[in-house]
Amino acid sequence: MRSYTLIAPAKINLYLEIIGDRPDGYHELVMILQSIDLADKISVRAISEQIIRVHCNHPQVPTDKTNLVYRAAELMTKQFPEAAAKHGGVEITLEKNIPVAAGLAGGSTNAAAVLVGIDLLWNLGLTQTEIEELGAILGSDIPFCVAGGTAIATGRGEQLAPLPSLDHIYIVLAKYRSLEVSTPWAYKTYRQEFGHTYLKNTEDLAARAAAVHSGEIVKAIVHKDATEIAQKLHNDLERVVLPAYSQVMQLRELFATQPGVLGTMMSGSGPSVFAIVESEAQAQAVKQYIRKAIPDEDLELFVTRTITHGIQIASSI
Ligand code: C5P
């Protein structure tokens, strides 16, 4: 039976601003999303039984219907019943390297890979936009994960405008293995505390998104100026996550004092924290320093870098 192996990179948020409420209960956001070379490997294989089967090497990752990859395969089966009947079921194998529940879109990028993989497996010939639209049904970050790179995301996070690619900016990433922050909790708490500041009408929301688009951090990205980008990092969700999670705050403070660190920020709803660093050598030095300062085996540390792509095909059989 045919199979495809795909590489699914994580993302970080260089910028996350919550600008309003939406009638669907979500938030209007303006984000700048960036792919990094920390990636999972996903294989998608056609099987003769008409079922969806998920395997994963990570004990924290469920292999049932609660896994986004299962729901991605189920969505494809529902959307393309004839192809599903013709090609049989799908077996998905996940090799996790991206920390889970981290604010790095690990689950979303896996689902994006499954959509791309099944499109290939079933010869559907979907366009990138069509795959992104299917992704948006399952989660706000999935459309970005398909093409990846650097992009402004507005609306729920699913409306994308590409920005010039940022390659080879070095990042140190830290995440406590056992620490998880619930994304719905983070947004709900933000609404309770800061909902009174939300913009109310469509024109104001569009104007705010446009202001970010022509603002300082986008200029820094256009100039590929890592120092300037690092100074303009922003994440509104830090306002609720940092006071509630002292370990995240501590990581943030420790990163900020390290030589070679140009800027530091929590990614998404956390709890991972990243630092933009001048060079790969300095990134390794920062990683070693943090390891010594916090000798806790629960703390995972990665040296990674920005990349210019999303889902890629590694091999096909
Ligand atoms: O879309 P996704 O399933 O990734 O979102 C997870 C949760 O994050 C949602 O259930 C919602 O509570 C919150 N969220 C939000 N506004 C967004 C995106 C996510 O409130 N634009």
XYZ file of N, CA, C and O in Angstrom, residues 36-184:
596
model
N 9.699 27.160 12.601
C 11.059 26.871 13.099
C 11.428 25.429 12.736
O 10.548 24.630 12.410
N 12.736 25.127 12.793
C 13.123 23.808 12.262
C 12.967 22.658 13.257
O 13.467 21.557 13.005
N 12.290 22.888 14.356
C 11.914 21.794 15.257
C 10.651 21.159 14.647
O 9.639 21.848 14.488
N 10.739 19.870 14.301
C 9.648 19.302 13.509
C 9.309 17.871 13.907
O 10.166 17.139 14.408
N 8.072 17.491 13.679
C 7.636 16.105 13.831
C 7.699 15.413 12.464
O 7.686 16.073 11.417
N 7.749 14.081 12.506
C 7.740 13.303 11.257
C 6.435 12.515 11.262
O 6.113 11.843 12.255
N 5.717 12.608 10.162
C 4.397 11.960 10.119
C 4.297 11.098 8.877
O 4.581 11.569 7.776
N 3.924 9.844 9.069
C 3.689 9.053 7.856
C 2.213 8.707 7.752
O 1.526 8.497 8.757
N 1.748 8.744 6.522
C 0.339 8.501 6.211
C 0.305 7.358 5.207
O 0.916 7.455 4.135
N -0.357 6.262 5.570
C -0.322 5.052 4.738
C -1.734 4.581 4.434
O -2.603 4.596 5.333
N -1.969 4.195 3.192
C -3.278 3.633 2.836
C -3.341 2.193 3.346
O -2.378 1.437 3.197
N -4.465 1.833 3.971
C -4.637 0.444 4.442
C -5.971 -0.096 3.916
O -6.882 0.695 3.623
N -6.062 -1.410 3.815
C -7.258 -1.964 3.172
C -8.520 -1.841 4.042
O -9.615 -1.642 3.536
N -8.341 -1.922 5.380
C -9.522 -1.768 6.262
C -10.013 -0.323 6.218
O -9.199 0.601 6.215
N -11.349 -0.142 6.248
C -11.884 1.225 6.181
C -11.875 1.875 7.574
O -12.924 2.200 8.128
N -10.685 2.049 8.119
C -10.599 2.665 9.450
C -9.470 3.708 9.469
O -8.642 3.744 8.556
N -9.485 4.528 10.533
C -8.376 5.463 10.755
C -7.629 4.933 11.971
O -8.238 4.703 13.025
N -6.337 4.714 11.798
C -5.550 4.180 12.908
C -4.380 5.136 13.168
O -3.732 5.584 12.220
N -4.158 5.464 14.456
C -3.076 6.402 14.791
C -2.078 5.726 15.730
O -2.471 5.096 16.716
N -0.783 5.857 15.418
C 0.283 5.389 16.314
C 1.130 6.597 16.690
O 1.340 7.484 15.861
N 1.637 6.600 17.926
C 2.511 7.703 18.319
C 3.533 7.225 19.339
O 3.212 6.414 20.201
N 4.761 7.769 19.229
C 5.844 7.360 20.132
C 5.825 8.136 21.454
O 6.660 7.926 22.307
N 4.892 9.088 21.606
C 4.898 9.972 22.778
C 3.764 9.592 23.725
O 2.595 9.596 23.328
N 4.099 9.299 25.013
C 3.054 8.814 25.934
C 1.940 9.829 26.221
O 0.826 9.435 26.560
N 2.230 11.135 26.063
C 1.211 12.157 26.364
C 0.234 12.381 25.210
O -0.735 13.120 25.359
N 0.534 11.781 24.054
C -0.296 12.061 22.875
C -1.352 10.971 22.698
O -1.011 9.801 22.548
N -2.638 11.338 22.701
C -3.682 10.327 22.527
C -3.703 9.821 21.084
O -3.321 10.542 20.162
N -4.156 8.577 20.901
C -4.220 8.051 19.534
C -5.677 7.832 19.111
O -5.954 7.207 18.097
N -6.603 8.372 19.911
C -8.028 8.223 19.576
C -8.561 9.484 18.876
O -7.787 10.327 18.439
N -9.893 9.597 18.846
C -10.548 10.701 18.126
C -10.191 12.084 18.658
O -10.485 13.093 18.018
N -9.633 12.149 19.870
C -9.292 13.461 20.430
C -8.022 14.022 19.791
O -7.720 15.194 19.954
N -7.273 13.180 19.088
C -6.077 13.670 18.416
C -6.487 14.387 17.116
O -7.277 13.861 16.330
N -5.917 15.584 16.908
C -6.264 16.365 15.707
C -5.950 15.620 14.413
O -6.632 15.840 13.410
N -4.948 14.742 14.433
C -4.631 14.013 13.189
C -5.761 13.050 12.840
O -6.096 12.864 11.664
N -6.360 12.457 13.880
C -7.503 11.572 13.641
C -8.633 12.384 13.007
O -9.237 11.987 12.006
N -8.879 13.586 13.606
C -9.989 14.408 13.094
C -9.709 14.941 11.687
O -10.612 15.124 10.888
N -8.422 15.146 11.374
C -8.066 15.588 10.015
C -8.388 14.475 9.013
O -8.966 14.728 7.940
N -8.036 13.243 9.362
C -8.314 12.106 8.468
C -9.821 11.883 8.334
O -10.336 11.598 7.236
N -10.528 12.050 9.462
C -11.991 11.877 9.453
C -12.652 12.935 8.558
O -13.566 12.642 7.790
N -12.141 14.169 8.657
C -12.683 15.262 7.829
C -12.486 14.952 6.341
O -13.395 15.141 5.522
N -11.295 14.443 5.986
C -11.022 14.112 4.578
C -11.968 13.003 4.108
O -12.471 13.032 2.980
N -12.219 12.032 4.974
C -13.108 10.928 4.616
C -14.525 11.443 4.352
O -15.195 11.004 3.413
N -14.955 12.398 5.191
C -16.303 12.959 5.025
C -16.394 13.853 3.783
O -17.386 13.847 3.060
N -15.336 14.636 3.542
C -15.350 15.566 2.412
C -15.206 14.837 1.072
O -15.718 15.300 0.065
N -14.457 13.730 1.091
C -14.171 13.024 -0.170
C -14.527 11.546 -0.024
O -13.653 10.659 -0.068
N -15.834 11.240 0.139
C -16.238 9.862 0.430
C -15.884 8.878 -0.693
O -15.542 7.722 -0.414
N -15.930 9.346 -1.943
C -15.626 8.420 -3.056
C -14.163 8.008 -3.037
O -13.823 6.831 -3.202
N -13.285 9.006 -2.798
C -11.846 8.709 -2.733
C -11.567 7.788 -1.543
O -10.779 6.850 -1.648
N -12.251 8.055 -0.416
C -12.045 7.232 0.783
C -12.456 5.788 0.494
O -11.747 4.845 0.867
N -13.578 5.607 -0.207
C -14.059 4.258 -0.514
C -13.090 3.551 -1.459
O -12.826 2.354 -1.322
N -12.526 4.320 -2.393
C -11.629 3.732 -3.388
C -10.262 3.344 -2.793
O -9.708 2.298 -3.115
N -9.726 4.232 -1.910
C -8.355 4.024 -1.425
C -8.282 3.296 -0.090
O -7.194 2.944 0.362
N -9.392 3.121 0.595
C -9.372 2.401 1.882
C -9.130 3.327 3.059
O -9.313 4.535 2.963
N -8.689 2.736 4.176
C -8.467 3.512 5.390
C -7.097 4.165 5.413
O -6.339 4.087 4.433
N -6.804 4.824 6.535
C -5.531 5.538 6.655
C -4.868 5.174 7.981
O -5.505 5.213 9.030
N -3.584 4.831 7.886
C -2.808 4.600 9.110
C -1.803 5.742 9.249
O -1.048 6.020 8.315
N -1.843 6.400 10.409
C -1.005 7.584 10.628
C -0.003 7.259 11.729
O -0.391 6.802 12.804
N 1.279 7.503 11.456
C 2.298 7.293 12.489
C 2.983 8.628 12.786
O 3.489 9.290 11.873
N 2.935 8.996 14.062
C 3.512 10.286 14.482
C 4.804 10.042 15.233
O 4.830 9.278 16.190
N 5.864 10.721 14.798
C 7.123 10.691 15.543
C 7.294 12.090 16.123
O 7.605 13.042 15.403
N 7.004 12.239 17.422
C 6.957 13.570 18.041
C 8.335 14.039 18.485
O 9.041 13.322 19.197
N 8.679 15.231 18.063
C 9.863 15.932 18.586
C 9.449 17.261 19.203
O 10.126 17.786 20.078
N 8.330 17.812 18.703
C 7.829 19.103 19.201
C 7.165 18.847 20.557
O 6.327 17.947 20.673
N 7.533 19.641 21.597
C 6.857 19.463 22.886
C 5.345 19.632 22.731
O 4.895 20.449 21.929
N 4.587 18.842 23.501
C 3.128 18.903 23.378
C 2.558 19.956 24.330
O 3.172 20.285 25.342
N 1.369 20.471 23.969
C 0.679 21.505 24.763
C 1.649 22.624 25.144
O 1.782 22.989 26.305
N 2.326 23.170 24.136
C 3.438 24.081 24.403
C 3.246 25.483 23.836
O 4.058 26.360 24.086
N 2.212 25.674 22.989
C 2.074 26.964 22.304
C 2.921 27.000 21.045
O 3.248 28.058 20.521
N 3.279 25.792 20.543
C 4.141 25.697 19.362
C 3.411 25.099 18.159
O 4.030 24.762 17.155
N 2.092 24.951 18.287
C 1.242 24.408 17.215
C 1.595 22.968 16.844
O 1.404 22.561 15.692
N 2.098 22.188 17.792
C 2.479 20.804 17.502
C 1.320 19.991 16.929
O 1.469 19.345 15.891
N 0.172 20.032 17.586
C -0.997 19.293 17.108
C -1.488 19.830 15.774
O -1.869 19.065 14.872
N -1.453 21.143 15.615
C -1.939 21.773 14.374
C -1.072 21.403 13.179
O -1.576 21.123 12.096
N 0.245 21.391 13.388
C 1.134 21.088 12.262
C 1.019 19.606 11.878
O 1.101 19.250 10.702
N 0.746 18.746 12.860
C 0.518 17.323 12.558
C -0.741 17.175 11.706
O -0.768 16.419 10.730
N -1.794 17.899 12.079
C -3.045 17.832 11.309
C -2.841 18.375 9.894
O -3.336 17.802 8.912
N -2.062 19.456 9.775
C -1.772 20.023 8.443
C -1.067 18.967 7.592
O -1.382 18.792 6.403
N -0.132 18.234 8.200
C 0.606 17.202 7.460
C -0.331 16.093 6.986
O -0.186 15.578 5.874
N -1.295 15.736 7.826
C -2.232 14.669 7.444
C -3.108 15.137 6.271
O -3.369 14.363 5.337
N -3.540 16.380 6.286
C -4.340 16.890 5.160
C -3.522 16.842 3.865
O -4.003 16.378 2.832
N -2.263 17.292 3.954
C -1.385 17.278 2.772
C -1.128 15.827 2.343
O -1.193 15.497 1.143
N -0.891 14.958 3.311
C -0.578 13.557 3.012
C -1.742 12.830 2.358
O -1.550 12.088 1.381
N -2.939 13.051 2.873
C -4.111 12.343 2.305
C -4.439 12.902 0.912
O -4.827 12.160 0.009
N -4.240 14.199 0.732
C -4.421 14.778 -0.608
C -3.535 14.033 -1.620
O -3.977 13.703 -2.724
N -2.298 13.754 -1.219
C -1.364 13.047 -2.110
C -1.760 11.585 -2.268
O -1.806 11.053 -3.391
N -2.089 10.949 -1.146
C -2.423 9.522 -1.124
C -3.636 9.223 -2.012
O -3.691 8.204 -2.692
N -4.591 10.113 -1.997
C -5.837 9.908 -2.749
C -5.842 10.639 -4.099
O -6.899 10.735 -4.739
N -4.711 11.208 -4.494
C -4.601 11.945 -5.771
C -5.706 12.989 -5.932
O -6.319 13.094 -6.998
N -5.983 13.753 -4.876
C -7.097 14.705 -4.939
C -6.737 15.974 -5.716
O -7.617 16.647 -6.254
N -5.468 16.323 -5.738
C -5.032 17.524 -6.457
C -5.573 18.812 -5.862
O -5.858 19.767 -6.584
N -5.715 18.863 -4.538
C -6.229 20.085 -3.905
C -5.190 21.205 -4.003
O -3.982 20.942 -3.982
N -5.681 22.447 -4.064
C -4.755 23.585 -4.049
C -4.363 23.866 -2.600
O -5.031 23.403 -1.667
N -3.315 24.669 -2.430
C -2.889 25.039 -1.060
C -4.042 25.732 -0.322
O -4.302 25.447 0.844
N -4.744 26.619 -1.027
C -5.868 27.340 -0.402
C -6.953 26.361 0.043
O -7.518 26.505 1.125
N -7.250 25.373 -0.800
C -8.283 24.387 -0.422
C -7.865 23.600 0.823
O -8.682 23.351 1.708
N -6.583 23.244 0.892
C -6.098 22.513 2.079
C -6.176 23.418 3.311
O -6.593 22.995 4.391
N -5.828 24.687 3.144
C -5.892 25.634 4.270
C -7.336 25.805 4.750
O -7.593 25.885 5.954
N -8.264 25.842 3.800
C -9.679 25.995 4.196
C -10.170 24.785 4.993
O -10.904 24.922 5.965
N -9.741 23.604 4.577
C -10.096 22.400 5.350
C -9.459 22.478 6.732
O -10.094 22.165 7.742
N -8.217 22.938 6.793
C -7.513 23.063 8.064
C -8.228 24.002 9.023
O -8.325 23.723 10.222
N -8.778 25.099 8.479
C -9.444 26.104 9.329
C -10.674 25.518 10.024
O -11.067 25.986 11.092
N -11.275 24.479 9.434
C -12.438 23.832 10.068
C -12.001 23.172 11.384
O -12.745 23.131 12.353
N -10.762 22.702 11.415
C -10.282 21.929 12.577
C -9.581 22.762 13.637
O -9.601 22.417 14.810
N -8.940 23.861 13.234
C -8.192 24.662 14.221
C -7.622 25.916 13.589
O -7.270 25.914 12.406
N -7.495 26.959 14.408
C -7.121 28.283 13.888
C -5.692 28.350 13.343
O -5.398 29.152 12.463
N -4.772 27.532 13.892
C -3.366 27.616 13.479
C -3.032 26.691 12.304
O -1.935 26.750 11.765
N -3.970 25.806 11.948
C -3.640 24.786 10.930
C -3.366 25.410 9.553
O -2.404 25.019 8.896
N -4.172 26.400 9.103
C -3.875 26.962 7.777
C -2.432 27.476 7.669
O -1.753 27.203 6.687
N -1.948 28.174 8.702
C -0.562 28.668 8.649
C 0.418 27.507 8.509
O 1.387 27.601 7.750
N 0.166 26.442 9.247
C 1.137 25.333 9.272
C 1.323 24.688 7.894
O 2.363 24.095 7.632
N 0.338 24.823 7.007
C 0.432 24.170 5.686
C 1.633 24.725 4.907
O 2.530 23.986 4.525
N 1.647 26.061 4.690
C 2.741 26.645 3.896
C 3.860 27.170 4.770
O 5.010 27.276 4.332
N 3.562 27.536 6.012
C 4.579 27.971 6.964
C 5.331 29.213 6.532
O 4.786 30.072 5.831
N 6.587 29.321 6.957
C 7.398 30.502 6.665
C 7.138 31.583 7.694
O 7.155 31.335 8.896
N 6.875 32.796 7.195
C 6.571 33.945 8.067
C 5.282 34.564 7.527
O 5.172 34.795 6.322
N 4.302 34.800 8.378
C 3.033 35.365 7.876
C 2.322 36.152 8.965
O 2.489 35.883 10.159
N 1.513 37.114 8.511
C 0.582 37.789 9.423
C -0.701 36.977 9.385
O -1.184 36.610 8.304
N -1.256 36.694 10.541
C -2.517 35.949 10.612
C -3.537 36.835 11.329
O -3.258 37.354 12.407
N -4.682 36.993 10.710
C -5.749 37.808 11.320
C -7.024 36.972 11.416
O -7.015 35.770 11.126
N -8.124 37.628 11.813
C -9.375 36.905 12.043
C -9.174 36.017 13.261
O -8.648 36.444 14.281
N -9.549 34.750 13.132
C -9.314 33.764 14.199
C -7.857 33.325 14.240
O -7.445 32.595 15.116
N -7.122 33.738 13.192
C -5.730 33.291 13.034
C -5.593 32.536 11.721
O -4.506 32.114 11.342
N -6.738 32.388 11.030
C -6.757 31.547 9.824
C -6.596 32.364 8.534
O -6.379 31.801 7.469
N -6.700 33.699 8.642
C -6.538 34.536 7.436
C -5.086 34.968 7.339
O -4.590 35.673 8.213
N -4.445 34.549 6.253
C -2.990 34.689 6.187
C -2.529 35.655 5.115
O -3.076 35.676 4.019
N -1.514 36.445 5.455
C -0.828 37.267 4.457
C 0.653 36.997 4.629
O 1.208 37.256 5.699
N 1.296 36.444 3.587
C 2.711 36.085 3.745
C 3.597 37.320 3.934
O 3.315 38.375 3.380
N 4.658 37.153 4.709
C 5.671 38.203 4.879
C 6.970 37.660 4.280
O 7.099 36.448 4.085
N 7.956 38.551 4.017
C 9.237 38.035 3.507
C 9.810 37.001 4.478
O 9.719 37.179 5.698
N 10.363 35.935 3.925
C 10.835 34.816 4.759
C 12.011 35.200 5.634
O 12.883 35.961 5.212
N 12.036 34.643 6.808
C 13.174 34.839 7.726
C 13.886 33.505 7.851
O 13.305 32.535 8.333
N 15.128 33.468 7.425
C 15.873 32.216 7.498
C 17.035 32.379 8.470
O 17.578 33.468 8.599
N 17.399 31.303 9.151
C 18.626 31.294 9.958
C 18.684 32.341 11.052
O 19.743 32.910 11.302
N 17.561 32.637 11.679
C 17.631 33.406 12.927
C 17.600 32.366 14.037
O 16.708 31.511 14.069
N 18.601 32.421 14.914
C 18.735 31.358 15.925
C 17.857 31.618 17.144
O 17.683 32.757 17.571
N 17.280 30.529 17.613
C 16.291 30.570 18.687
C 16.676 29.528 19.742
O 17.034 28.409 19.385
N 16.560 29.903 21.002
C 16.630 28.903 22.084
C 15.216 28.798 22.641
O 14.546 29.816 22.872
N 14.780 27.571 22.815
C 13.390 27.326 23.201
C 13.386 26.517 24.493
O 14.161 25.574 24.624
N 12.519 26.900 25.429
C 12.464 26.185 26.708
C 11.031 25.831 27.047
O 10.115 26.636 26.852
N 10.844 24.597 27.516
C 9.491 24.167 27.912
C 9.600 23.124 29.029
O 10.361 22.155 28.893
N 8.873 23.331 30.114
C 8.796 22.302 31.153
C 7.881 21.199 30.647
O 6.719 21.456 30.307
N 8.426 19.984 30.600
C 7.690 18.839 30.061
C 6.314 18.679 30.701
O 5.322 18.478 30.019
N 6.264 18.793 32.030
C 5.002 18.489 32.711
C 4.096 19.704 32.875
O 3.001 19.593 33.412
N 4.537 20.858 32.409
C 3.721 22.072 32.569
C 2.880 22.307 31.312
O 3.418 22.369 30.200
N 1.576 22.380 31.501
C 0.692 22.624 30.347
C -0.181 23.822 30.657
O -0.646 23.970 31.784
N -0.426 24.662 29.658
C -1.369 25.772 29.830
C -2.513 25.516 28.867
O -2.297 25.269 27.681
N -3.730 25.568 29.384
C -4.877 25.361 28.513
C -5.123 26.630 27.696
O -5.276 27.718 28.256
N -5.156 26.469 26.372
C -5.375 27.634 25.502
C -6.746 28.269 25.764
O -6.829 29.491 25.911
N -7.836 27.471 25.864
C -9.133 28.102 26.180
C -9.085 28.874 27.504
O -9.644 29.965 27.605
